[in-house]
Coordinates of C-alpha atoms in Angstrom, one line a residue:
X12 CA 14.7 -4.6 -31.8
X13 CA 13.4 -1.3 -33.2
X14 CA 15.1 1.0 -35.7
X15 CA 15.7 4.8 -35.4
X16 CA 16.6 6.7 -38.5
X17 CA 18.5 10.0 -37.7
X18 CA 18.1 12.7 -40.3
X19 CA 20.2 15.7 -40.9
X20 CA 23.7 16.7 -39.9
X21 CA 24.9 14.9 -36.7
X22 CA 25.9 17.2 -33.9
X23 CA 29.4 16.6 -32.3
X24 CA 29.1 15.6 -28.7
X25 CA 25.4 14.8 -28.8
X26 CA 24.2 11.8 -26.7
X27 CA 21.2 11.2 -28.9
X28 CA 22.5 8.0 -30.5
X29 CA 23.4 6.5 -27.1
X30 CA 20.0 7.6 -25.7
X31 CA 18.2 5.9 -28.5
X32 CA 20.2 2.7 -28.1
X33 CA 19.5 2.7 -24.4
X34 CA 15.8 2.6 -25.4
X35 CA 16.3 -0.4 -27.6
X36 CA 16.8 1.2 -31.0
X37 CA 19.2 0.3 -33.7
X38 CA 20.4 3.7 -35.0
X39 CA 20.9 4.4 -38.7
X40 CA 21.8 7.8 -40.3
X41 CA 20.1 9.3 -43.3
X42 CA 21.2 12.5 -45.1
X43 CA 17.7 13.6 -46.0
X44 CA 14.1 12.4 -46.4
X45 CA 14.9 10.5 -49.6
X46 CA 17.7 8.6 -47.9
X47 CA 15.4 8.0 -44.9
X48 CA 12.8 6.5 -47.2
X49 CA 15.4 4.1 -48.6
X50 CA 16.5 3.1 -45.1
X51 CA 12.9 2.6 -44.0
X52 CA 12.3 0.1 -46.9
X53 CA 15.2 -2.0 -45.7
X54 CA 13.9 -2.3 -42.1
X55 CA 12.0 -5.6 -41.5
X56 CA 8.2 -5.0 -41.6
X57 CA 7.6 -6.3 -38.1
X58 CA 9.8 -3.6 -36.5
X59 CA 8.9 -0.3 -35.0
X60 CA 10.6 2.6 -36.8
X61 CA 11.4 6.1 -35.6
X62 CA 12.5 9.1 -37.6
X63 CA 14.5 11.5 -35.3
X64 CA 16.1 14.8 -36.1
X65 CA 19.9 14.5 -35.4
X66 CA 19.8 17.9 -33.7
X67 CA 17.3 16.8 -31.1
X68 CA 17.9 17.9 -27.5
X69 CA 15.8 16.6 -24.7
X70 CA 15.3 14.2 -21.9
X71 CA 15.6 10.5 -22.4
X72 CA 12.2 10.0 -20.8
X73 CA 10.7 12.4 -23.4
X74 CA 12.1 10.1 -26.1
X75 CA 10.7 7.1 -24.2
X76 CA 7.2 8.6 -24.0
X77 CA 7.3 9.6 -27.7
X78 CA 8.9 6.6 -29.3
X79 CA 8.3 3.5 -27.2
X80 CA 4.7 3.5 -26.0
X81 CA 3.1 0.3 -27.3
X82 CA -0.5 1.5 -27.0
X83 CA -0.3 3.8 -30.1
X84 CA 0.4 2.9 -33.7
X85 CA 2.0 6.3 -34.4
X86 CA 3.3 9.0 -32.0
X87 CA 5.4 12.1 -32.2
X88 CA 7.2 14.7 -30.1
X89 CA 9.1 17.7 -31.4
X90 CA 11.9 16.4 -33.5
X91 CA 10.8 12.7 -33.6
X92 CA 8.1 10.5 -34.9
X93 CA 7.5 6.8 -34.7
X94 CA 5.3 4.1 -36.2
X95 CA 4.5 0.6 -35.2
X96 CA 4.3 -2.0 -38.0
X97 CA 0.6 -1.3 -38.6
X98 CA 1.3 2.4 -39.3
X99 CA 4.5 1.7 -41.4
X100 CA 2.7 2.3 -44.7
X101 CA 1.5 5.7 -43.5
X102 CA 5.0 6.5 -42.4
X103 CA 6.4 5.5 -45.8
X104 CA 3.9 7.8 -47.5
X105 CA 4.7 10.7 -45.2
X106 CA 8.4 10.3 -45.9
X107 CA 7.7 10.2 -49.6
X108 CA 5.8 13.4 -49.3
X109 CA 8.6 15.0 -47.2
X110 CA 11.2 13.9 -49.8
X111 CA 9.2 15.5 -52.6
X112 CA 8.7 18.7 -50.5
X113 CA 12.5 18.8 -49.8
X114 CA 13.3 18.4 -53.5
X115 CA 11.2 21.4 -54.4
X116 CA 12.5 23.5 -51.6
X117 CA 9.4 23.7 -49.4
X118 CA 11.0 22.0 -46.4
X119 CA 14.4 22.5 -45.0
X120 CA 16.7 19.5 -44.7
X121 CA 17.1 18.6 -41.0
X122 CA 13.4 19.1 -39.9
X123 CA 12.2 15.9 -41.6
X124 CA 10.7 14.3 -38.5
X125 CA 8.4 17.3 -37.8
X126 CA 7.3 17.5 -41.4
X127 CA 6.6 13.8 -41.5
X128 CA 4.5 14.1 -38.4
X129 CA 2.5 16.9 -40.0
X130 CA 1.6 15.0 -43.1
X131 CA 1.2 11.5 -41.5
X132 CA -2.3 10.3 -42.6
X133 CA -3.1 8.2 -39.5
X134 CA -4.0 8.8 -35.9
X135 CA -1.1 10.4 -34.2
X136 CA -0.5 10.4 -30.4
X137 CA 1.3 13.4 -28.9
X138 CA 2.2 12.6 -25.3
X139 CA 1.9 15.3 -22.6
X140 CA 5.5 16.1 -21.8
X141 CA 5.0 18.7 -19.0
X142 CA 8.3 19.9 -17.8
X143 CA 10.3 17.5 -20.0
X144 CA 12.4 19.0 -22.7
X145 CA 12.1 17.9 -26.3
X146 CA 13.1 20.4 -29.1
X147 CA 15.3 20.9 -32.1
X148 CA 17.4 24.0 -31.6
X149 CA 18.1 26.1 -34.8
X150 CA 21.5 27.6 -33.7
X151 CA 24.3 27.1 -31.1
X152 CA 22.8 29.5 -28.6
X153 CA 19.4 27.9 -28.7
X154 CA 21.1 24.5 -28.3
X155 CA 23.0 25.7 -25.3
X156 CA 19.8 27.0 -23.7
X157 CA 18.0 23.7 -24.4
X158 CA 20.9 21.7 -22.8
X159 CA 20.7 23.9 -19.7
X160 CA 16.9 23.3 -19.6
X161 CA 17.5 19.6 -19.7
X162 CA 20.0 19.8 -16.8
X163 CA 17.7 21.9 -14.7
X164 CA 14.8 19.3 -14.8
X165 CA 15.0 15.9 -13.1
X166 CA 13.4 13.6 -15.6
X167 CA 13.7 10.6 -13.2
X168 CA 11.6 12.5 -10.6
X169 CA 9.0 13.2 -13.3
X170 CA 9.1 9.5 -14.4
X171 CA 8.5 8.3 -10.9
X172 CA 5.7 10.8 -10.3
X173 CA 3.9 9.9 -13.5
X174 CA 4.2 6.2 -12.7
X175 CA 1.4 6.7 -10.2
X176 CA -2.1 6.5 -11.5
X177 CA -3.6 9.9 -12.1
X178 CA -6.9 9.1 -10.3
X179 CA -6.9 6.8 -7.3
X180 CA -8.4 6.3 -3.9
X181 CA -7.3 8.1 -0.7
X182 CA -5.7 5.0 0.8
X183 CA -3.8 4.1 -2.3
X184 CA -2.7 7.7 -3.0
X185 CA -1.4 8.4 0.5
X186 CA -0.6 5.0 2.1
X187 CA 0.7 2.9 -0.8
X188 CA 1.9 4.9 -3.8
X189 CA 4.5 7.0 -1.9
X190 CA 6.7 3.9 -1.6
X191 CA 5.3 1.4 -4.2
X192 CA 6.6 3.6 -7.0
X193 CA 10.1 3.0 -5.7
X194 CA 9.4 -0.7 -5.6
X195 CA 8.3 -0.4 -9.3
X196 CA 11.6 1.3 -10.2
X197 CA 13.5 -1.5 -8.3
X198 CA 11.6 -4.1 -10.4
X199 CA 12.3 -2.2 -13.6
X200 CA 16.0 -2.0 -13.0
X201 CA 16.1 -5.8 -12.4
X202 CA 14.2 -6.7 -15.5
X203 CA 10.9 -7.7 -13.9
X204 CA 7.9 -7.3 -16.1
X205 CA 4.4 -6.1 -14.9
X206 CA 3.0 -9.5 -15.6
X207 CA 5.4 -11.1 -13.3
X208 CA 4.5 -8.6 -10.5
X209 CA 0.8 -9.2 -11.2
X210 CA 1.3 -13.0 -10.9
X211 CA 3.3 -12.4 -7.6
X212 CA 0.3 -10.4 -6.3
X213 CA -2.1 -13.2 -7.1
X214 CA 0.1 -15.8 -5.5
X215 CA 0.4 -13.6 -2.4
X216 CA -3.4 -13.1 -2.2
X217 CA -4.0 -16.9 -2.6
X218 CA -1.5 -17.6 0.3
X219 CA -3.4 -14.9 2.3
X220 CA -6.7 -16.8 1.6
X221 CA -5.0 -20.0 2.7
X222 CA -3.9 -18.4 6.0
X223 CA -7.5 -17.2 6.5
X224 CA -8.8 -20.7 5.9
X225 CA -6.8 -22.0 8.9
X226 CA -9.4 -20.3 11.2
X227 CA -6.8 -19.4 13.8
X228 CA -6.0 -15.9 15.1
X229 CA -2.4 -16.2 13.9
X230 CA -3.7 -17.2 10.4
X231 CA -6.1 -14.3 10.3
X232 CA -3.4 -11.8 11.3
X233 CA -1.0 -13.3 8.6
X234 CA -3.9 -13.2 6.1
X235 CA -4.5 -9.5 6.7
X236 CA -0.8 -8.6 6.4
X237 CA -0.4 -10.7 3.2
X238 CA -3.6 -9.2 1.7
X239 CA -2.1 -5.7 2.2
X240 CA 1.2 -6.8 0.7
X241 CA -0.7 -8.3 -2.3
X242 CA -2.3 -4.9 -2.8
X243 CA 1.1 -3.2 -2.7
X244 CA 2.1 -5.5 -5.5
X245 CA -1.1 -4.8 -7.3
X246 CA -0.3 -1.1 -7.3
X247 CA 3.3 -1.8 -8.3
X248 CA 2.5 -3.7 -11.4
X249 CA 0.6 -0.8 -12.9
X250 CA 3.2 1.7 -11.8
X251 CA 5.9 -0.5 -13.3
X252 CA 3.9 -0.5 -16.6
X253 CA 3.7 3.3 -16.6
X254 CA 7.3 3.7 -15.4
X255 CA 8.8 1.5 -18.2
X256 CA 5.9 1.8 -20.7
X257 CA 5.5 -2.0 -20.6
X258 CA 1.8 -2.0 -21.6
X259 CA 0.3 -5.1 -23.2
X260 CA -3.1 -6.6 -24.0
X261 CA -2.3 -9.7 -22.0
X262 CA -1.1 -7.6 -19.1
X263 CA -4.2 -5.5 -18.9
X264 CA -6.4 -8.7 -18.9
X265 CA -4.2 -10.3 -16.2
X266 CA -4.3 -7.3 -14.0
X267 CA -8.1 -6.9 -14.2
X268 CA -8.9 -10.6 -14.0
X269 CA -6.5 -11.3 -11.1
X270 CA -7.9 -8.4 -9.0
X271 CA -11.3 -10.2 -9.0
X272 CA -9.8 -13.6 -8.5
X273 CA -7.8 -12.4 -5.5
X274 CA -10.7 -10.7 -3.8
X275 CA -13.2 -13.6 -4.3
X276 CA -10.6 -16.2 -3.4
X277 CA -10.0 -14.3 -0.1
X278 CA -13.8 -14.3 0.6
X279 CA -13.7 -18.1 0.2
X280 CA -10.7 -18.4 2.5
X281 CA -12.5 -16.4 5.2
X282 CA -15.6 -18.6 4.9
X283 CA -13.5 -21.7 5.2
X284 CA -11.7 -20.3 8.2
X285 CA -15.0 -19.4 9.9
X286 CA -16.4 -22.9 9.2
X287 CA -13.4 -24.3 11.1
X288 CA -14.5 -22.3 14.0
X289 CA -18.1 -23.5 13.8
X290 CA -19.5 -20.4 12.1
X291 CA -21.1 -20.8 8.6
X292 CA -20.7 -17.5 6.7
X293 CA -20.8 -18.9 3.2
X294 CA -24.1 -17.0 2.5
X295 CA -22.4 -13.8 3.6
X296 CA -19.4 -14.6 1.4
X297 CA -21.5 -15.3 -1.6
X298 CA -23.6 -12.2 -0.9
X299 CA -20.5 -10.1 -0.8
X300 CA -19.3 -11.5 -4.1
X301 CA -22.8 -10.9 -5.7
X302 CA -23.0 -7.3 -4.4
X303 CA -19.5 -6.5 -5.5
X304 CA -19.9 -8.0 -9.0
X305 CA -23.2 -6.2 -9.5
X306 CA -21.5 -2.9 -8.5
X307 CA -18.9 -3.4 -11.1
X308 CA -21.6 -4.2 -13.7
X309 CA -23.3 -0.9 -12.9
X310 CA -20.0 0.9 -13.5
X311 CA -19.2 -1.0 -16.7
X312 CA -22.7 -0.6 -18.2
X313 CA -23.0 3.1 -17.3
X314 CA -19.6 3.9 -18.7
X315 CA -20.1 1.9 -21.9
X316 CA -23.5 3.6 -22.5
X317 CA -22.1 7.1 -22.1
X318 CA -18.5 7.2 -23.1
X319 CA -19.1 8.1 -26.7
X320 CA -22.6 9.7 -26.3
X321 CA -23.3 13.2 -27.6
X322 CA -25.0 16.0 -25.7
X323 CA -23.8 14.1 -22.7
X324 CA -24.2 16.8 -20.0
X325 CA -26.6 17.3 -17.1
X326 CA -27.1 19.5 -14.0
X327 CA -26.1 16.5 -11.9
X328 CA -22.8 16.1 -13.8
X329 CA -22.2 19.8 -13.5
X330 CA -22.7 19.7 -9.7
X331 CA -20.3 16.7 -9.6
X332 CA -17.7 18.8 -11.5
X333 CA -18.1 21.7 -9.0
X334 CA -17.7 19.3 -6.1
X335 CA -14.5 17.9 -7.6
X336 CA -13.0 21.4 -7.6
X337 CA -13.1 21.4 -3.7
X338 CA -10.2 19.3 -2.4
X339 CA -11.9 17.6 0.6
X340 CA -15.0 16.7 -1.3
X341 CA -12.9 14.9 -3.9
X342 CA -11.4 12.6 -1.4
X343 CA -14.6 12.1 0.6
X344 CA -16.5 11.1 -2.5
X345 CA -13.7 8.7 -3.6
X346 CA -13.6 7.1 -0.1
X347 CA -17.3 6.5 0.3
X348 CA -17.6 4.5 -2.9
X349 CA -15.2 2.0 -1.2
X350 CA -12.7 1.5 -4.0
X351 CA -10.3 -1.4 -4.0
X352 CA -7.7 0.3 -1.7
X353 CA -10.1 1.3 1.0
X354 CA -12.0 -2.0 0.7
X355 CA -9.0 -4.3 1.0
X356 CA -7.5 -2.2 3.8
X357 CA -10.8 -2.6 5.7
X358 CA -11.0 -6.3 5.0
X359 CA -7.4 -6.8 6.1
X360 CA -7.7 -4.9 9.4
X361 CA -11.0 -6.6 10.3
X362 CA -9.7 -10.0 9.4
X363 CA -6.7 -9.5 11.7
X364 CA -8.6 -8.1 14.7
X365 CA -12.2 -9.4 14.5
X366 CA -14.0 -12.4 13.0
X367 CA -15.0 -13.4 9.5
X368 CA -18.7 -12.7 10.2
X369 CA -17.9 -9.2 11.4
X370 CA -15.7 -8.7 8.4
X371 CA -18.5 -9.7 6.0
X372 CA -21.1 -7.6 7.8
X373 CA -18.9 -4.5 7.4
X374 CA -18.1 -5.3 3.8
X375 CA -21.8 -5.8 2.9
X376 CA -22.9 -2.6 4.7
X377 CA -20.1 -0.6 3.1
X378 CA -20.6 -2.0 -0.4
X379 CA -24.4 -1.6 -0.2
X380 CA -24.0 2.1 0.8
X381 CA -21.4 2.6 -2.0
X382 CA -23.6 0.9 -4.5
X383 CA -26.7 3.0 -3.5
X384 CA -24.7 6.2 -3.7
X385 CA -23.1 5.6 -7.1
X386 CA -26.2 4.0 -8.7
X387 CA -28.5 6.8 -7.5
X388 CA -26.1 9.5 -8.8
X389 CA -25.9 7.8 -12.2
X390 CA -29.7 7.4 -12.4
X391 CA -30.0 11.1 -11.7
X392 CA -27.5 11.9 -14.4
X393 CA -29.3 9.7 -16.9
X394 CA -32.7 11.3 -16.2
X395 CA -31.4 14.9 -16.4
X396 CA -29.4 14.6 -19.5
X397 CA -30.4 14.3 -23.1
X398 CA -27.6 12.0 -24.3
X399 CA -27.8 10.5 -27.8
X400 CA -26.2 7.1 -27.5
X401 CA -24.4 5.5 -30.4
X402 CA -25.0 2.1 -32.0
X403 CA -21.7 1.0 -30.6
X404 CA -23.0 1.8 -27.0
X405 CA -26.2 -0.1 -27.7
X406 CA -24.4 -3.1 -29.0
X407 CA -22.1 -3.1 -25.9
X408 CA -25.1 -3.1 -23.6
X409 CA -26.7 -5.9 -25.6
X410 CA -23.5 -7.9 -25.3
X411 CA -23.3 -7.2 -21.5
X412 CA -26.8 -8.6 -21.0
X413 CA -25.4 -12.1 -22.0
X414 CA -28.7 -13.2 -23.6
X415 CA -28.7 -16.8 -24.6
X416 CA -30.6 -19.1 -27.1
X417 CA -34.0 -18.9 -25.3
X418 CA -34.1 -15.1 -25.4
X419 CA -33.0 -15.1 -29.0
X420 CA -35.7 -17.7 -30.0
X421 CA -38.4 -15.7 -28.2
X422 CA -37.2 -12.4 -29.8
X423 CA -37.4 -14.0 -33.3
X424 CA -40.8 -15.5 -32.4
X425 CA -42.3 -12.1 -31.3
X426 CA -40.8 -9.6 -33.8
X427 CA -42.1 -6.0 -33.3
X428 CA -43.4 -6.7 -29.8
X429 CA -42.6 -4.0 -27.3
X430 CA -43.0 -5.0 -23.6
X431 CA -42.2 -1.6 -22.2
X432 CA -39.0 0.1 -20.9
X433 CA -36.2 -2.5 -20.9
X434 CA -34.9 -1.5 -17.5
X435 CA -38.3 -1.7 -15.9
X436 CA -39.1 -5.1 -17.6
X437 CA -35.7 -6.5 -16.5
X438 CA -36.4 -5.4 -12.9
X439 CA -39.8 -7.0 -12.9
X440 CA -38.4 -10.2 -14.5
X441 CA -35.7 -10.4 -11.9
X442 CA -38.1 -9.7 -9.0
X443 CA -40.3 -12.6 -10.2
X444 CA -37.7 -15.3 -10.1
X445 CA -35.8 -14.1 -7.0
X446 CA -39.1 -13.4 -5.1
X447 CA -40.5 -16.8 -6.0
X448 CA -37.3 -18.5 -4.8
X449 CA -37.2 -16.5 -1.6
X450 CA -40.9 -17.0 -0.6
X451 CA -41.0 -20.8 -1.5
X452 CA -39.6 -23.8 0.4
X453 CA -36.9 -25.8 -1.2
X454 CA -38.2 -28.2 -3.8
X455 CA -41.1 -26.0 -4.8
X456 CA -42.1 -25.4 -8.4
X457 CA -42.9 -21.8 -7.8
X458 CA -39.3 -20.7 -8.5
X459 CA -39.5 -22.6 -11.8
X460 CA -42.7 -20.6 -12.6
X461 CA -40.9 -17.4 -11.7
X462 CA -38.0 -18.4 -13.9
X463 CA -40.4 -19.1 -16.7
X464 CA -41.7 -15.5 -16.5
X465 CA -38.1 -14.3 -16.4
X466 CA -37.4 -16.2 -19.6
X467 CA -40.5 -14.9 -21.3
X468 CA -39.5 -11.3 -20.5
X469 CA -35.8 -11.8 -21.4
X470 CA -36.2 -10.8 -25.1
X471 CA -36.7 -7.2 -24.0
X472 CA -32.9 -6.7 -24.3
X473 CA -32.9 -7.8 -27.9
X474 CA -36.1 -6.3 -29.3
X475 CA -34.8 -2.8 -29.8
X476 CA -31.4 -1.0 -29.4
X477 CA -30.7 -0.2 -25.7
X478 CA -30.4 3.6 -26.2
X479 CA -32.9 4.8 -23.6
X480 CA -32.0 6.9 -20.6
X481 CA -32.0 4.0 -18.1
X482 CA -31.3 1.1 -20.5
X483 CA -27.8 0.7 -19.0
X484 CA -29.5 -0.8 -15.9
X485 CA -30.6 -3.8 -17.9
X486 CA -27.3 -5.8 -17.5
X487 CA -27.0 -5.1 -13.7
X488 CA -30.7 -6.2 -13.2
X489 CA -30.0 -9.4 -15.0
X490 CA -26.8 -10.1 -13.1
X491 CA -28.6 -9.5 -9.7
X492 CA -31.4 -11.8 -10.8
X493 CA -29.2 -14.7 -11.9
X494 CA -26.7 -14.5 -9.0
X495 CA -29.5 -13.8 -6.5
X496 CA -31.5 -16.8 -7.6
X497 CA -28.5 -19.1 -7.2
X498 CA -27.8 -17.6 -3.7
X499 CA -31.3 -18.0 -2.4
X500 CA -31.9 -21.5 -3.7
X501 CA -28.5 -22.7 -2.3
X502 CA -29.4 -21.2 1.1
X503 CA -32.9 -22.8 1.0
X504 CA -31.2 -26.2 0.3
X505 CA -29.7 -25.9 3.8
X506 CA -27.2 -28.7 3.4
X507 CA -23.4 -28.7 3.8
X508 CA -21.7 -27.8 0.5
X509 CA -24.7 -26.1 -1.2
X510 CA -23.5 -22.6 -0.6
X511 CA -19.8 -23.3 -1.5
X512 CA -21.0 -24.9 -4.7
X513 CA -23.2 -21.9 -5.4
X514 CA -20.2 -19.7 -4.7
X515 CA -18.2 -21.6 -7.3
X516 CA -21.0 -21.4 -9.9
X517 CA -21.4 -17.6 -9.4
X518 CA -17.6 -17.1 -9.6
X519 CA -17.4 -19.0 -12.9
X520 CA -20.3 -17.1 -14.4
X521 CA -19.0 -13.8 -13.1
X522 CA -15.6 -14.5 -14.7
X523 CA -17.4 -14.9 -18.0
X524 CA -19.2 -11.5 -17.5
X525 CA -15.9 -9.8 -16.5
X526 CA -14.2 -11.3 -19.5
X527 CA -17.0 -9.8 -21.7
X528 CA -16.3 -6.4 -20.2
X529 CA -12.6 -6.5 -20.8
X530 CA -13.0 -7.6 -24.4
X531 CA -15.4 -4.7 -25.1
X532 CA -13.0 -2.3 -23.4
X533 CA -10.2 -3.5 -25.5
X534 CA -12.3 -3.0 -28.7
X535 CA -12.2 -6.8 -29.3
X536 CA -15.9 -7.3 -29.3
X537 CA -17.9 -9.6 -27.2
X538 CA -17.0 -13.3 -26.7
X539 CA -18.0 -15.6 -29.6
X540 CA -21.7 -16.3 -29.9
X541 CA -21.1 -20.1 -29.6
X542 CA -19.7 -19.6 -26.1
X543 CA -22.7 -17.6 -24.9
X544 CA -25.0 -20.3 -26.3
X545 CA -22.9 -23.1 -24.9
X546 CA -23.3 -21.8 -21.4
X547 CA -27.0 -21.0 -21.8
X548 CA -27.1 -17.3 -21.4
X549 CA -28.4 -15.6 -18.2
X550 CA -32.0 -16.8 -18.8
X551 CA -31.1 -20.4 -19.6
X552 CA -28.8 -20.8 -16.6
X553 CA -31.4 -19.2 -14.3
X554 CA -34.2 -21.6 -15.5
X555 CA -31.9 -24.6 -15.3
X556 CA -30.9 -23.9 -11.6
X557 CA -34.6 -23.5 -10.6
X558 CA -35.5 -26.8 -12.4
X559 CA -32.7 -28.6 -10.7
X560 CA -33.8 -27.3 -7.3
X561 CA -37.3 -28.5 -8.0
X562 CA -36.3 -32.0 -9.2
X563 CA -33.4 -32.9 -7.0
X564 CA -32.9 -33.5 -3.3
X565 CA -30.8 -30.9 -1.5
X566 CA -27.8 -33.2 -1.6
X567 CA -28.1 -34.0 -5.3
X568 CA -28.7 -30.3 -6.0
X569 CA -25.4 -29.5 -4.4
X570 CA -23.7 -32.1 -6.7
X571 CA -25.5 -30.6 -9.7
X572 CA -24.4 -27.0 -8.8
X573 CA -20.8 -28.2 -8.5
X574 CA -20.9 -30.0 -11.8
X575 CA -22.4 -27.0 -13.5
X576 CA -19.8 -24.7 -11.9
X577 CA -17.0 -26.9 -13.2
X578 CA -18.5 -27.1 -16.7
X579 CA -19.0 -23.4 -17.0
X580 CA -15.6 -22.6 -15.6
X581 CA -13.8 -25.0 -18.0
X582 CA -15.6 -23.7 -21.1
X583 CA -15.1 -20.0 -20.4
X584 CA -11.6 -20.3 -19.0
X585 CA -10.3 -22.2 -22.0
X586 CA -11.9 -19.8 -24.5
X587 CA -10.8 -16.7 -22.6
X588 CA -7.2 -17.8 -22.2
X589 CA -7.0 -18.9 -25.8
X590 CA -8.4 -15.5 -27.0
X591 CA -6.1 -13.3 -24.8
X592 CA -2.9 -15.2 -25.5
X593 CA -3.6 -15.2 -29.2
X594 CA -4.4 -11.5 -29.2
X595 CA -1.1 -10.9 -27.4
X596 CA 0.9 -13.0 -29.8
X597 CA -0.7 -11.2 -32.8
X598 CA 0.3 -7.9 -31.5
X599 CA -3.1 -6.5 -30.6
X600 CA -3.0 -2.8 -29.4
X601 CA -2.0 -2.6 -25.8
X602 CA -4.7 -1.5 -23.4
X603 CA -4.2 0.3 -20.1
X604 CA -7.1 1.3 -17.9
X605 CA -6.8 4.6 -16.1
X606 CA -10.4 4.8 -15.1
X607 CA -12.2 4.6 -11.8
X608 CA -10.6 2.5 -9.1
X609 CA -12.3 -1.0 -9.0

């Protein structure tokens, strides 16, 4: 329960109290700022508190946006201000100031909420209201005009429209959102939460993967349809969160994590289905997962490196901005990067009407083109801008590299050594180990030698802050090297089960890397250092896999990969779930991503 304190003289016939109660507020009435200060002190410290002018006239959705959004500690709209428990001390100080100003005649009784918002000494969010009405009329005529303005604007239509993500892909915008927003409203009216819808989407996708694993045409058709329905639910959960302002830390993590789990589980289902038909496409499935994960790491690293940089402009960015002003180029550029909507639609249609092999070929070609396009554009931007990156950005990139104990030991052993540009060194290191694995037969020690060179070059990410123009490429190069090594060695083993085991290992490690990204995005910092050390870091895991391939027979190597996948998955999952559930229970600030489509 939250508490709303009405200040000033109540207006006969006003629906304000009932509107606030409909939003979950217990309403109390204060005569002035001093009385409001007294009432505030009596409210339990764990509750949200709002101070609202009794003369307020506006849409219920304006009150909802201004007073109930869990992402912000303090927020205000004309005539109303609110504070979550963390901002309660600031609200108390502001009320004390307003009370003092009222006593000396510098503020008129009845405008307490606006004055409190003005003197509040904490970050204050003011939501964009657009056509929504929120004002405090000063006289009967103004009040009548405000009420007419409220009547003339359909706030429910605005609420539905703004429930849709502001920036999305073509398929999502025109083929899903026109009706999924109504499904979101249906869910809201029946008390469903976004997390429940997110879970339903995951379950639907897992059933779709199971249908694909049957290897029959009927199973493939059902899988395609269920995958599309899973995507509808995936859109619905975010729209439900925006429609009802049910944002949460746990929900943001579930939404992001389940998207990856759904897609990669579906890849596995397709590979199993193909195997039932006598076609081994596990290498293609693993390749698709590696490519898609590396694409995401490019996105994450570039954004983290530049989101708070200064002097962050370039001719390439200016050209991009001009292209975004032309309607058809906006949609074309959003489609060719193959965001989640277009990607899942392509996978679903190809699953239903072709074979898993054709589906993976199309996916690999499309994702490779998209990765080339986006990465080339970002490299050009980085080379033509003179951005000054912050220490926070450098730390985020260092965390994303996932350097383990071997890299740390070598960095301490060689203080002051500079091996060259970090991105170039990471590229060379990755080429050494992947190239050696690719060019050598299974069981050779050449991959171990390549991995040794990779380990010796791995301290480059720790020897100096990653603030260079192209330093954001270091994490993607490391990801491609580690995942690529596992893929190549499993393919070289050429025994049943090796590639599925490698798929499981890469999936477990990729989960750890995604989890790192979501923690950084939520301002929670990287995973604990002991976790990174426990699972070896990227250089330790890469060296271990090459040594196992050199020492063990192909069959034993498969068993070792499976055991390693299970061990990594258990450690990272237990720690990740513990962290996010604890953060949710402790009331960590809600996070909601409105960035690029995944």
